[in-house]
mmCIF file of C-alpha atoms and ligand atoms in Angstrom:
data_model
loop_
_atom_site.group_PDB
_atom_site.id
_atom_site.type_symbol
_atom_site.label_atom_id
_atom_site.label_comp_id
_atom_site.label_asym_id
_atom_site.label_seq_id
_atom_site.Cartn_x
_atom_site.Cartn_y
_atom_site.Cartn_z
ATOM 1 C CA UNK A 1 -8.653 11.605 -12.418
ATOM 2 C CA UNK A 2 -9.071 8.034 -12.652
ATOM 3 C CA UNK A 3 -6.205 4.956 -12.262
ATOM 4 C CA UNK A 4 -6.312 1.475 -13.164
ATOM 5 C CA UNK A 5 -4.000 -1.675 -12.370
ATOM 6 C CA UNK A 6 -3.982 -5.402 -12.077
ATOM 7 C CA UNK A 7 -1.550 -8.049 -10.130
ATOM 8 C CA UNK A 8 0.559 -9.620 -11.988
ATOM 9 C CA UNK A 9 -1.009 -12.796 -13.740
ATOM 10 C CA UNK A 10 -3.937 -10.593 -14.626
ATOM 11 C CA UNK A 11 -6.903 -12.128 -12.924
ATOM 12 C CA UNK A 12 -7.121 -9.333 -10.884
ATOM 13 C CA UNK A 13 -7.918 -5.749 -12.617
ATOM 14 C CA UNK A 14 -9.334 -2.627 -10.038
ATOM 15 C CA UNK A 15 -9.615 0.979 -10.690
ATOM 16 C CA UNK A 16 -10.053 4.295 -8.732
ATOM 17 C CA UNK A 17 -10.841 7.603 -8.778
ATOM 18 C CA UNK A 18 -8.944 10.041 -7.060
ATOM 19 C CA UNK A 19 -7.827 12.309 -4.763
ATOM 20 C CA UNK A 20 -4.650 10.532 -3.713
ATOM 21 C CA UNK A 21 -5.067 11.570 0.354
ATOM 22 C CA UNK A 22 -1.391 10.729 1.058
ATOM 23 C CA UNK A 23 1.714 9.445 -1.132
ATOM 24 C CA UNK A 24 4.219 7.215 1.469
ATOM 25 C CA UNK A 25 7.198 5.006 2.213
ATOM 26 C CA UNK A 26 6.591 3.042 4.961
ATOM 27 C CA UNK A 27 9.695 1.418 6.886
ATOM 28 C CA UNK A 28 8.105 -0.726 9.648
ATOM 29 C CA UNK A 29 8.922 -4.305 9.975
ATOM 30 C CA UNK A 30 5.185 -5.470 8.683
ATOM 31 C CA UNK A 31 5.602 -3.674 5.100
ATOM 32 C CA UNK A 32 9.041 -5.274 4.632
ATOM 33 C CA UNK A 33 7.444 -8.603 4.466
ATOM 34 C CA UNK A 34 4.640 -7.427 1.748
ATOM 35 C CA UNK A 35 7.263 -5.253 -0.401
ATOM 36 C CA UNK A 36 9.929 -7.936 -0.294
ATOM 37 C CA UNK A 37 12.816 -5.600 1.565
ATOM 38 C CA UNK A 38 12.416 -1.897 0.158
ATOM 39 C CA UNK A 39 9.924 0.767 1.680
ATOM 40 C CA UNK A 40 6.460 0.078 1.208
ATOM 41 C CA UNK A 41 5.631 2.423 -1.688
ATOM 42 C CA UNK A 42 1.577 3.169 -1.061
ATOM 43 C CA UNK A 43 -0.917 5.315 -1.586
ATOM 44 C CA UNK A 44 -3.817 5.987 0.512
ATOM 45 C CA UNK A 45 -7.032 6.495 -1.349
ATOM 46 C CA UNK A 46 -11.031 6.540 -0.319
ATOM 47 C CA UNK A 47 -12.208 3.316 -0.084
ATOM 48 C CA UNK A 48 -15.503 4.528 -1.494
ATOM 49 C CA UNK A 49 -13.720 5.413 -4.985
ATOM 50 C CA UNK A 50 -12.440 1.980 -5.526
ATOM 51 C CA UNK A 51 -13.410 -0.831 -7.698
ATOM 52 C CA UNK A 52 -12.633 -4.395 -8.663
ATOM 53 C CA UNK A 53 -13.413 -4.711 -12.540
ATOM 54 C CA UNK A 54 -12.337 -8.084 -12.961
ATOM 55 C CA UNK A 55 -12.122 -11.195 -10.357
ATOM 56 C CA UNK A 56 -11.766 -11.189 -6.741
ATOM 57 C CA UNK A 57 -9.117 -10.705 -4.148
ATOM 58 C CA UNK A 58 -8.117 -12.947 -1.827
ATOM 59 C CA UNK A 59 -8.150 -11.846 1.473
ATOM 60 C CA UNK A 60 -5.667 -12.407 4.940
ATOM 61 C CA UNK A 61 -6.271 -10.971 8.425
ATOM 62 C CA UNK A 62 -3.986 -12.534 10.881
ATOM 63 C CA UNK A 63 -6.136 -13.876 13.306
ATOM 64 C CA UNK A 64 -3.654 -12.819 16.413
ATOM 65 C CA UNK A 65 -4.525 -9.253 16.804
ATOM 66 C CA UNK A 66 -7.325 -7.351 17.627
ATOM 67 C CA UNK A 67 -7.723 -5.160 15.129
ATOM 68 C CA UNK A 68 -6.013 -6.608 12.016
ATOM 69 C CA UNK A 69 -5.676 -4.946 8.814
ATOM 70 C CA UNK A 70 -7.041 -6.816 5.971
ATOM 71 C CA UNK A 71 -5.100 -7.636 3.341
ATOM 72 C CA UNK A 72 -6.336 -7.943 -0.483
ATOM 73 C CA UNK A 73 -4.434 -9.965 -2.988
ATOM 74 C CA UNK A 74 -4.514 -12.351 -5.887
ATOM 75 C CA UNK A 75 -4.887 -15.784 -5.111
ATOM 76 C CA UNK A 76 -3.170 -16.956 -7.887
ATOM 77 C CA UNK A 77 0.145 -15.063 -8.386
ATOM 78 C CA UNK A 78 0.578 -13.291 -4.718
ATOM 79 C CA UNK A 79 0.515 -9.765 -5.871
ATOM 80 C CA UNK A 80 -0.368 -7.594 -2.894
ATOM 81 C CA UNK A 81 -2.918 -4.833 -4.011
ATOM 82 C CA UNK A 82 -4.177 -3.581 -1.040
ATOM 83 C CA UNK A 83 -5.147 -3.567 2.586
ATOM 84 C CA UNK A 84 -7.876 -1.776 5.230
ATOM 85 C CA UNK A 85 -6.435 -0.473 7.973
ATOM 86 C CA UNK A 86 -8.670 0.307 10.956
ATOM 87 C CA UNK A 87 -6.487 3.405 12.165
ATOM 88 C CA UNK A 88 -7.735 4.722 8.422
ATOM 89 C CA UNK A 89 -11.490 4.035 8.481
ATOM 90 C CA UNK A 90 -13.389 4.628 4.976
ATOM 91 C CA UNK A 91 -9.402 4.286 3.388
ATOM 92 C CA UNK A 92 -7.225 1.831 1.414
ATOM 93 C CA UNK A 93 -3.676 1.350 1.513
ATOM 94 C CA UNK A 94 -2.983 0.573 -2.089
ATOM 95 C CA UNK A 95 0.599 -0.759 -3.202
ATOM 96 C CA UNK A 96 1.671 1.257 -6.222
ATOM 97 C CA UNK A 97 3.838 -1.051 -7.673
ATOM 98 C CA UNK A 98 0.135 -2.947 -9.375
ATOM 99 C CA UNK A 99 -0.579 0.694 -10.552
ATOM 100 C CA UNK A 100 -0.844 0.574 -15.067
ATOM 101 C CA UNK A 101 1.197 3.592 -14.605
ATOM 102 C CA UNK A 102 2.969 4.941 -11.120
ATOM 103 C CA UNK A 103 5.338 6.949 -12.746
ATOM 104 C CA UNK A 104 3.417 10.346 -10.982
ATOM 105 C CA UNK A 105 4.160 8.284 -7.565
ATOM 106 C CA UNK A 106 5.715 10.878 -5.507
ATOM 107 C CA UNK A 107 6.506 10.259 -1.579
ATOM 108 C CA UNK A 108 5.466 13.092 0.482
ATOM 109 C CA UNK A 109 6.705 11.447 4.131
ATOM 110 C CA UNK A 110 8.514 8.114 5.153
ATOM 111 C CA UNK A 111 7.124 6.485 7.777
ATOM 112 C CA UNK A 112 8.202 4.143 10.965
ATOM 113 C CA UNK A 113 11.820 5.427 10.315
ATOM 114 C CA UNK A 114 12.461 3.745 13.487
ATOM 115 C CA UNK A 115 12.707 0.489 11.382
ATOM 116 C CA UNK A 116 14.648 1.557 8.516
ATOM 117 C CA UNK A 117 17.639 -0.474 7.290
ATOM 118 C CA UNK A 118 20.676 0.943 6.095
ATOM 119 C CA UNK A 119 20.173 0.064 2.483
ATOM 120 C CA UNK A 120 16.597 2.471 2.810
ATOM 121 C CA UNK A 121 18.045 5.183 1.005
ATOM 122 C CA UNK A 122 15.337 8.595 1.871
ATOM 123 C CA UNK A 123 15.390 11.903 -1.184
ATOM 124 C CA UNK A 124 16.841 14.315 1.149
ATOM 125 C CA UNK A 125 14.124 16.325 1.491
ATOM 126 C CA UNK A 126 11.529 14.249 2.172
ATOM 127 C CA UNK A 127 10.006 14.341 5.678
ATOM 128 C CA UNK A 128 10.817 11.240 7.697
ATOM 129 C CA UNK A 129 9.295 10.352 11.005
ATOM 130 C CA UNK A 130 9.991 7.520 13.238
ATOM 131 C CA UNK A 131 6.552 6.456 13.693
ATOM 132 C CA UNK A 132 3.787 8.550 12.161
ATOM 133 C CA UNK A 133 3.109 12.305 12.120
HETATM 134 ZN ZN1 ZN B 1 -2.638 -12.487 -10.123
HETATM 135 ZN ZN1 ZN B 2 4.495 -0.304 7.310
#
């Protein structure tokens, strides 16, 4: 199976191939800044499998931490694609929203629940975990 998806403006394009290793929500206080208020709606994917076919991300580590995640995006119109995360070595985080279609996008946990805001409305059977699993 193989996806495709660009930011917004279109100077960014990417595909993958799959498996899709994990479908989440994330809640934490990080994601909120990147998804604009709602759960972080990602999926993580081998980093190996993963392509850019047209231009190049920017990139943002925050320079602060010892082991930041890095952060790929367009440069142009701000669309978040994706980010490395060094708890998920050999993975990407990828935003779903840039996905051509994301309509298959279905959450199998919500994560850092500890965070959530009232208006983070969970389906009722989804597994939800403060931090992580
Ligand atoms: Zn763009
Ligand atoms: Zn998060």
């Amino acid at each position: 199976m193989s996806y495709t998806g660009r930011c917004y403006c279109g100077d960014l394009h990417y595909e993958f191939t799959g498996p899709i290793h994990s479908q989440i929500l994330c809640h934490c206080r990080e994601c909120r800044y990147l998804s604009g208020g709602a759960a972080n709606t990602s999926v993580v994917i081998s980093e190996d499998a993963f392509k850019w076919t047209k231009g190049t991300p920017s990139i943002f580590e925050r320079s602060d931490l010892e082991a930041p995640r890095t952060r790929y995006f367009c440069g142009k119109c701000g669309t978040h694609i994706c980010v490395k995360s060094p708890p998920r070595p050999g993975m990407l985080v990828l935003k779903i929203g840039s996905l051509d279609d994301h309509s298959w996008f279905k959450p199998e946990s919500a994560i850092f629940c500890i965070d959530k805001q009232p208006y983070h409305i969970l389906p009722e059977d989804l597994p939800a975990y403060q931090r992580v699993p």
